[in-house]
Amino acid sequence: TDKTSQYTIGFSQCVGSDLWRRNMLDEMKMELSLHPGVKFIYADADNSSKKQIEQVTQMLNEGIDLLIISPNEAQPLTGIVEQTYSKGIPVIVIDRKTSSDLYTAYVGADNYQIGKMAGEYIGANLNGKGNVVEVMGLPGSSPAIERHRGFSDALSKFSNIHIKAQVYGDWLKNNAQKQLGQIKPDLKTANALFAHNDVMAGASREVLNSLRLNQHVKVLGVDAMPGNGGGLQMVASKIIDASLVYPTGGKEAITTAFRILNKESFAKENILQSLVIDSTNVQLMKLQWSKINSQQKDIERQQSLLEEQQQVYNSQQLILNIIVIT
Ligand code: FRU
């Protein structure tokens, strides 16, 4: 039997309700199902750094062998992550980072690179000339900081492109729309808008449409998720012009967790690849996802078949035992 089955893994998620993070959890569960018996404790901090600290503290009290965490904001979560690590409990940081390098492994894409690719895409698409608006994520969360830096660096190479306005949408639809309502004059002269995620990109398009600016402004987002309301669907239906793939890393986090627990070799930095999805490649990407989806269904079917066979086997064992006894 699997020697990892006695382990308890805690997963502290900064927020669990959006499509991207539901996808992350699904990937984790898929990978966890290959390690039957492992205990998995999941906590959703609902966008609150305070709540997330409390939840990790509770996990430490209950006893975990390894912590996976996506820190809501970098600074506030640094202390508790360092504390966990110093206790000798391995920590895998996923997607968002702390402000410290006291962690066992990191899994996620390069957010500086993602911001840079967004800037380069806009620069090329506007032929090096125009006005840009940036809708940023939650201040203090590492992807917002890094995407912003990459974006500014890329656009600084285009002397005729100007960032006219920057607002914080905190990764959320309502907050993004509220902030965009404050900068209507900038939206009217904008040629492109970069939102740090697809949720805010879709929200931005609604605001632009309400101002009757739909034809003129190119809208970019990040995540490129499959499924209802995801970025791929928005690109395919031309609600947004492009999205950058942001892999959730759910599967990689779990495989790394077991490598650490089993004392096998592992990489400290596990950087996942990104790319731009627009009208030229969105169909290909959708096709790939539906293939993965059907393969996952096959695996689930195989698993329930295995369980059935195990039950048949168990009941046969029982009959055999009875025969021997009587
Ligand atoms: C989901 C999300 C994604 C974004 C990521 C950044 O909660 O907002 O849309 O890419 O978090 O951490």
Tab-separated table of C-alpha atoms and ligand atoms in Angstrom:
chain	number	residue	atom	x	y	z
A	1	THR	CA	0.000	0.000	0.000
A	2	ASP	CA	0.884	3.676	-0.428
A	3	LYS	CA	3.099	4.878	2.366
A	4	THR	CA	1.769	8.422	1.864
A	5	SER	CA	-1.748	7.480	2.897
A	6	GLN	CA	-1.301	8.487	6.519
A	7	TYR	CA	-0.401	12.094	5.715
A	8	THR	CA	-2.533	15.197	6.324
A	9	ILE	CA	-2.218	18.040	3.806
A	10	GLY	CA	-3.707	21.449	4.594
A	11	PHE	CA	-4.703	23.803	1.773
A	12	SER	CA	-5.324	27.448	2.639
A	13	GLN	CA	-7.012	29.198	-0.288
A	14	CYS	CA	-7.358	33.017	-0.297
A	15	VAL	CA	-10.758	32.768	-1.980
A	16	GLY	CA	-12.487	29.730	-3.380
A	17	SER	CA	-15.580	30.827	-5.218
A	18	ASP	CA	-14.339	31.959	-8.637
A	19	LEU	CA	-13.956	29.785	-11.736
A	20	TRP	CA	-10.161	29.863	-11.691
A	21	ARG	CA	-9.885	28.638	-8.109
A	22	ARG	CA	-12.634	26.036	-8.515
A	23	ASN	CA	-10.504	24.717	-11.352
A	24	MET	CA	-7.433	24.671	-9.121
A	25	LEU	CA	-9.280	22.624	-6.489
A	26	ASP	CA	-10.631	20.201	-9.106
A	27	GLU	CA	-7.090	19.608	-10.371
A	28	MET	CA	-5.916	18.971	-6.831
A	29	LYS	CA	-8.722	16.520	-6.095
A	30	MET	CA	-8.004	14.656	-9.313
A	31	GLU	CA	-4.378	14.219	-8.325
A	32	LEU	CA	-5.264	13.429	-4.688
A	33	SER	CA	-7.543	10.612	-5.829
A	34	LEU	CA	-4.383	8.754	-6.851
A	35	HIS	CA	-3.363	8.696	-3.167
A	36	PRO	CA	-6.318	7.125	-1.397
A	37	GLY	CA	-6.370	7.583	2.368
A	38	VAL	CA	-4.534	10.913	2.479
A	39	LYS	CA	-6.330	13.507	4.613
A	40	PHE	CA	-6.914	16.841	2.883
A	41	ILE	CA	-8.032	19.863	4.920
A	42	TYR	CA	-9.350	22.748	2.831
A	43	ALA	CA	-10.071	26.299	4.041
A	44	ASP	CA	-11.419	29.236	2.010
A	45	ALA	CA	-10.485	32.656	3.455
A	46	ASP	CA	-13.029	34.527	1.354
A	47	ASN	CA	-10.646	37.369	0.345
A	48	SER	CA	-9.680	38.137	3.949
A	49	SER	CA	-6.020	38.036	5.008
A	50	LYS	CA	-7.072	38.085	8.668
A	51	LYS	CA	-9.334	35.092	8.205
A	52	GLN	CA	-6.598	33.279	6.291
A	53	ILE	CA	-4.118	33.705	9.161
A	54	GLU	CA	-6.722	32.305	11.577
A	55	GLN	CA	-7.416	29.340	9.331
A	56	VAL	CA	-3.728	28.448	8.978
A	57	THR	CA	-3.317	28.765	12.753
A	58	GLN	CA	-6.197	26.341	13.201
A	59	MET	CA	-4.630	23.887	10.754
A	60	LEU	CA	-1.353	24.038	12.688
A	61	ASN	CA	-3.235	23.328	15.908
A	62	GLU	CA	-5.065	20.381	14.368
A	63	GLY	CA	-1.802	19.043	13.000
A	64	ILE	CA	-0.781	18.966	9.345
A	65	ASP	CA	2.219	17.364	7.652
A	66	LEU	CA	2.384	19.913	4.829
A	67	LEU	CA	0.780	23.269	4.016
A	68	ILE	CA	-0.248	24.485	0.565
A	69	ILE	CA	-1.145	28.175	0.573
A	70	SER	CA	-2.185	30.888	-1.858
A	71	PRO	CA	-1.673	34.023	0.270
A	72	ASN	CA	-4.366	36.672	-0.178
A	73	GLU	CA	-1.865	39.530	0.312
A	74	ALA	CA	1.909	39.093	0.503
A	75	GLN	CA	2.833	41.107	3.621
A	76	PRO	CA	0.051	40.063	6.039
A	77	LEU	CA	0.563	36.331	5.362
A	78	THR	CA	4.372	36.351	5.546
A	79	GLY	CA	4.551	35.846	9.321
A	80	ILE	CA	2.367	32.760	9.547
A	81	VAL	CA	4.041	31.122	6.531
A	82	GLU	CA	7.499	31.730	8.025
A	83	GLN	CA	6.273	30.345	11.348
A	84	THR	CA	4.957	27.182	9.696
A	85	TYR	CA	8.168	26.704	7.755
A	86	SER	CA	10.326	27.255	10.838
A	87	LYS	CA	8.386	24.568	12.691
A	88	GLY	CA	9.651	22.121	10.083
A	89	ILE	CA	6.325	21.817	8.270
A	90	PRO	CA	6.940	22.007	4.512
A	91	VAL	CA	5.106	24.894	2.787
A	92	ILE	CA	4.147	24.995	-0.881
A	93	VAL	CA	3.221	28.511	-1.983
A	94	ILE	CA	0.902	28.528	-4.986
A	95	ASP	CA	0.005	31.407	-7.370
A	96	ARG	CA	0.302	34.330	-4.918
A	97	LYS	CA	3.505	34.784	-2.899
A	98	THR	CA	4.569	36.058	0.512
A	99	SER	CA	7.286	38.695	0.945
A	100	SER	CA	9.799	36.117	2.115
A	101	ASP	CA	11.767	33.224	0.638
A	102	LEU	CA	11.164	31.011	3.677
A	103	TYR	CA	9.031	28.382	1.956
A	104	THR	CA	9.735	24.903	0.644
A	105	ALA	CA	8.477	25.225	-2.927
A	106	TYR	CA	6.596	27.603	-5.199
A	107	VAL	CA	4.180	26.589	-7.962
A	108	GLY	CA	2.813	29.146	-10.422
A	109	ALA	CA	3.346	31.141	-13.577
A	110	ASP	CA	5.689	34.131	-13.905
A	111	ASN	CA	3.397	37.109	-13.352
A	112	TYR	CA	6.008	39.690	-14.354
A	113	GLN	CA	6.281	37.871	-17.672
A	114	ILE	CA	2.489	37.831	-18.055
A	115	GLY	CA	2.281	41.609	-17.570
A	116	LYS	CA	5.136	42.063	-20.017
A	117	MET	CA	3.475	39.896	-22.655
A	118	ALA	CA	0.255	41.906	-22.243
A	119	GLY	CA	2.189	45.155	-22.784
A	120	GLU	CA	4.008	43.812	-25.825
A	121	TYR	CA	0.749	42.525	-27.318
A	122	ILE	CA	-0.926	45.912	-26.893
A	123	GLY	CA	2.145	47.728	-28.222
A	124	ALA	CA	2.160	45.623	-31.381
A	125	ASN	CA	-1.610	45.759	-31.844
A	126	LEU	CA	-1.798	49.536	-31.562
A	127	ASN	CA	1.195	49.871	-33.891
A	128	GLY	CA	3.097	51.584	-31.145
A	129	LYS	CA	0.660	54.447	-30.646
A	130	GLY	CA	-2.318	55.065	-28.370
A	131	ASN	CA	-3.840	55.417	-24.914
A	132	VAL	CA	-4.090	52.601	-22.421
A	133	VAL	CA	-6.025	51.940	-19.194
A	134	GLU	CA	-4.899	49.362	-16.630
A	135	VAL	CA	-7.304	47.637	-14.228
A	136	MET	CA	-5.158	46.086	-11.519
A	137	GLY	CA	-5.780	43.306	-9.018
A	138	LEU	CA	-5.831	43.607	-5.227
A	139	PRO	CA	-3.055	45.962	-4.041
A	140	GLY	CA	-0.565	43.960	-2.003
A	141	SER	CA	-1.294	40.662	-3.727
A	142	SER	CA	1.822	39.539	-5.554
A	143	PRO	CA	0.311	38.880	-9.030
A	144	ALA	CA	-1.089	42.441	-9.095
A	145	ILE	CA	2.309	43.890	-8.207
A	146	GLU	CA	4.200	41.728	-10.690
A	147	ARG	CA	1.738	42.018	-13.595
A	148	HIS	CA	1.766	45.774	-13.160
A	149	ARG	CA	5.576	45.918	-13.242
A	150	GLY	CA	5.839	43.738	-16.322
A	151	PHE	CA	3.165	45.751	-18.108
A	152	SER	CA	4.813	49.121	-17.338
A	153	ASP	CA	8.236	47.831	-18.397
A	154	ALA	CA	6.933	46.552	-21.727
A	155	LEU	CA	5.031	49.751	-22.518
A	156	SER	CA	7.986	51.965	-21.586
A	157	LYS	CA	9.595	50.737	-24.828
A	158	PHE	CA	6.801	52.412	-26.839
A	159	SER	CA	7.274	56.158	-26.539
A	160	ASN	CA	3.910	56.908	-28.165
A	161	ILE	CA	1.830	54.698	-25.925
A	162	HIS	CA	0.543	56.351	-22.773
A	163	ILE	CA	-0.969	54.768	-19.685
A	164	LYS	CA	-3.810	57.213	-19.086
A	165	ALA	CA	-5.308	55.678	-15.982
A	166	GLN	CA	-4.699	52.886	-13.489
A	167	VAL	CA	-7.338	51.660	-11.074
A	168	TYR	CA	-7.520	48.817	-8.560
A	169	GLY	CA	-10.368	46.391	-9.201
A	170	ASP	CA	-9.145	43.981	-6.473
A	171	TRP	CA	-9.705	40.990	-8.851
A	172	LEU	CA	-13.483	41.528	-8.515
A	173	LYS	CA	-16.207	42.504	-10.995
A	174	ASN	CA	-18.065	45.019	-8.824
A	175	ASN	CA	-14.959	46.775	-7.561
A	176	ALA	CA	-13.564	47.084	-11.092
A	177	GLN	CA	-16.801	48.564	-12.408
A	178	LYS	CA	-17.053	51.016	-9.537
A	179	GLN	CA	-13.513	52.264	-10.168
A	180	LEU	CA	-14.017	52.515	-13.937
A	181	GLY	CA	-17.075	54.665	-13.285
A	182	GLN	CA	-14.670	57.258	-11.841
A	183	ILE	CA	-12.492	57.514	-14.954
A	184	LYS	CA	-15.027	57.814	-17.779
A	185	PRO	CA	-13.067	60.574	-19.588
A	186	ASP	CA	-9.998	58.307	-19.765
A	187	LEU	CA	-12.098	55.426	-21.086
A	188	LYS	CA	-13.399	57.679	-23.857
A	189	THR	CA	-9.896	58.303	-25.190
A	190	ALA	CA	-8.598	54.768	-24.565
A	191	ASN	CA	-7.482	52.459	-27.370
A	192	ALA	CA	-6.739	49.448	-25.177
A	193	LEU	CA	-7.455	48.225	-21.671
A	194	PHE	CA	-5.478	45.613	-19.737
A	195	ALA	CA	-7.272	44.019	-16.798
A	196	HIS	CA	-5.219	41.797	-14.480
A	197	ASN	CA	-7.816	38.993	-14.756
A	198	ASP	CA	-10.642	37.940	-17.056
A	199	VAL	CA	-13.340	38.642	-14.470
A	200	MET	CA	-12.344	42.322	-14.503
A	201	ALA	CA	-11.777	42.287	-18.287
A	202	GLY	CA	-15.365	41.137	-18.856
A	203	ALA	CA	-16.570	43.702	-16.338
A	204	SER	CA	-14.593	46.425	-18.138
A	205	ARG	CA	-16.171	45.506	-21.460
A	206	GLU	CA	-19.624	45.962	-19.920
A	207	VAL	CA	-18.650	49.463	-18.793
A	208	LEU	CA	-17.203	50.303	-22.226
A	209	ASN	CA	-20.366	49.035	-23.900
A	210	SER	CA	-22.502	51.162	-21.615
A	211	LEU	CA	-20.469	54.166	-22.784
A	212	ARG	CA	-20.913	53.028	-26.411
A	213	LEU	CA	-17.158	52.561	-26.849
A	214	ASN	CA	-17.390	48.908	-27.832
A	215	GLN	CA	-15.815	49.123	-31.290
A	216	HIS	CA	-12.713	51.069	-30.424
A	217	VAL	CA	-11.163	49.626	-27.314
A	218	LYS	CA	-9.139	46.409	-27.264
A	219	VAL	CA	-9.609	44.519	-23.996
A	220	LEU	CA	-7.074	42.047	-22.567
A	221	GLY	CA	-7.441	39.810	-19.536
A	222	VAL	CA	-5.577	37.036	-17.740
A	223	ASP	CA	-6.541	33.419	-16.867
A	224	ALA	CA	-7.989	32.047	-20.160
A	225	MET	CA	-10.143	29.481	-18.347
A	226	PRO	CA	-12.350	27.017	-20.186
A	227	GLY	CA	-16.013	26.690	-19.274
A	228	ASN	CA	-19.009	28.924	-18.792
A	229	GLY	CA	-18.044	32.575	-18.385
A	230	GLY	CA	-14.353	31.736	-18.689
A	231	GLY	CA	-11.820	33.738	-20.684
A	232	LEU	CA	-11.750	31.321	-23.616
A	233	GLN	CA	-15.456	31.715	-24.125
A	234	MET	CA	-15.147	35.514	-23.903
A	235	VAL	CA	-12.343	35.537	-26.488
A	236	ALA	CA	-14.278	33.186	-28.780
A	237	SER	CA	-17.379	35.379	-28.600
A	238	LYS	CA	-15.304	38.571	-28.968
A	239	ILE	CA	-16.348	40.030	-25.612
A	240	ILE	CA	-12.632	40.454	-24.935
A	241	ASP	CA	-9.837	40.489	-27.525
A	242	ALA	CA	-7.211	38.382	-25.782
A	243	SER	CA	-6.368	36.596	-22.561
A	244	LEU	CA	-3.110	35.256	-21.132
A	245	VAL	CA	-3.117	31.660	-19.948
A	246	TYR	CA	-2.583	31.490	-16.186
A	247	PRO	CA	-2.328	27.811	-15.212
A	248	THR	CA	-3.726	27.109	-11.737
A	249	GLY	CA	-0.946	24.681	-10.782
A	250	GLY	CA	-3.356	22.510	-8.770
A	251	LYS	CA	-1.963	19.249	-10.111
A	252	GLU	CA	1.674	20.340	-9.798
A	253	ALA	CA	1.139	21.436	-6.185
A	254	ILE	CA	-0.119	17.977	-5.203
A	255	THR	CA	2.616	16.079	-7.067
A	256	THR	CA	5.220	18.343	-5.454
A	257	ALA	CA	3.602	17.790	-2.048
A	258	PHE	CA	4.019	14.018	-2.328
A	259	ARG	CA	7.595	14.327	-3.559
A	260	ILE	CA	8.391	16.404	-0.473
A	261	LEU	CA	6.534	14.072	1.915
A	262	ASN	CA	8.213	11.009	0.401
A	263	LYS	CA	11.632	12.686	0.658
A	264	GLU	CA	12.146	12.548	-3.102
A	265	SER	CA	13.952	15.280	-5.043
A	266	PHE	CA	11.899	18.330	-6.054
A	267	ALA	CA	12.420	21.814	-7.510
A	268	LYS	CA	11.979	24.827	-5.240
A	269	GLU	CA	10.668	27.002	-8.075
A	270	ASN	CA	8.102	25.363	-10.360
A	271	ILE	CA	7.318	27.976	-13.010
A	272	LEU	CA	4.370	27.222	-15.285
A	273	GLN	CA	4.125	28.463	-18.855
A	274	SER	CA	1.830	31.166	-20.173
A	275	LEU	CA	0.818	32.314	-23.649
A	276	VAL	CA	-1.498	34.782	-25.353
A	277	ILE	CA	-4.869	33.494	-26.512
A	278	ASP	CA	-6.682	35.566	-29.117
A	279	SER	CA	-8.923	34.917	-32.129
A	280	THR	CA	-6.036	33.176	-33.949
A	281	ASN	CA	-5.667	30.282	-31.487
A	282	VAL	CA	-8.733	30.235	-29.235
A	283	GLN	CA	-10.404	27.321	-31.061
A	284	LEU	CA	-7.275	25.187	-30.703
A	285	MET	CA	-7.165	25.913	-27.000
A	286	LYS	CA	-10.848	25.053	-26.542
A	287	LEU	CA	-10.279	21.766	-28.367
A	288	GLN	CA	-7.375	20.879	-26.080
A	289	TRP	CA	-9.463	21.544	-22.995
A	290	SER	CA	-12.368	19.425	-24.158
A	291	LYS	CA	-9.900	16.601	-24.801
A	292	ILE	CA	-8.548	16.915	-21.248
A	293	ASN	CA	-12.086	17.029	-19.950
A	294	SER	CA	-13.067	13.786	-21.648
A	295	GLN	CA	-9.862	12.089	-20.447
A	296	GLN	CA	-10.683	13.149	-16.888
A	297	LYS	CA	-14.126	11.595	-17.229
A	298	ASP	CA	-12.460	8.347	-18.384
A	299	ILE	CA	-10.220	8.319	-15.316
A	300	GLU	CA	-13.203	8.877	-13.033
A	301	ARG	CA	-15.031	5.968	-14.700
A	302	GLN	CA	-12.007	3.730	-14.292
A	303	GLN	CA	-11.816	4.656	-10.633
A	304	SER	CA	-15.433	3.756	-9.904
A	305	LEU	CA	-14.980	0.476	-11.821
A	306	LEU	CA	-11.959	-0.314	-9.660
A	307	GLU	CA	-13.960	0.389	-6.522
A	308	GLU	CA	-16.764	-1.910	-7.690
A	309	GLN	CA	-14.272	-4.678	-8.390
A	310	GLN	CA	-12.717	-4.166	-4.988
A	311	GLN	CA	-16.144	-4.610	-3.402
A	312	VAL	CA	-16.834	-7.774	-5.405
A	313	TYR	CA	-13.407	-9.065	-4.392
A	314	ASN	CA	-14.050	-8.233	-0.725
A	315	SER	CA	-17.388	-10.051	-0.696
A	316	GLN	CA	-15.787	-13.104	-2.375
A	317	GLN	CA	-13.115	-13.091	0.300
A	318	LEU	CA	-15.897	-13.111	2.856
A	319	ILE	CA	-17.582	-16.139	1.252
A	320	LEU	CA	-14.243	-17.947	1.121
A	321	ASN	CA	-13.669	-17.275	4.799
A	322	ILE	CA	-17.086	-18.591	5.662
A	323	ILE	CA	-16.453	-21.763	3.672
A	324	VAL	CA	-13.204	-22.346	5.495
A	325	ILE	CA	-14.806	-21.801	8.866
A	326	THR	CA	-17.844	-24.067	8.392
B	1	FRU	C1	-8.679	34.224	-8.894
B	1	FRU	C2	-7.708	35.264	-9.346
B	1	FRU	C3	-7.377	35.066	-10.797
B	1	FRU	C4	-6.059	35.724	-10.883
B	1	FRU	C5	-5.436	35.221	-9.608
B	1	FRU	C6	-4.336	36.035	-9.083
B	1	FRU	O1	-9.023	34.360	-7.543
B	1	FRU	O2	-8.234	36.528	-9.109
B	1	FRU	O3	-8.343	35.589	-11.638
B	1	FRU	O4	-5.350	35.407	-12.020
B	1	FRU	O5	-6.480	35.156	-8.670
B	1	FRU	O6	-3.895	35.562	-7.859
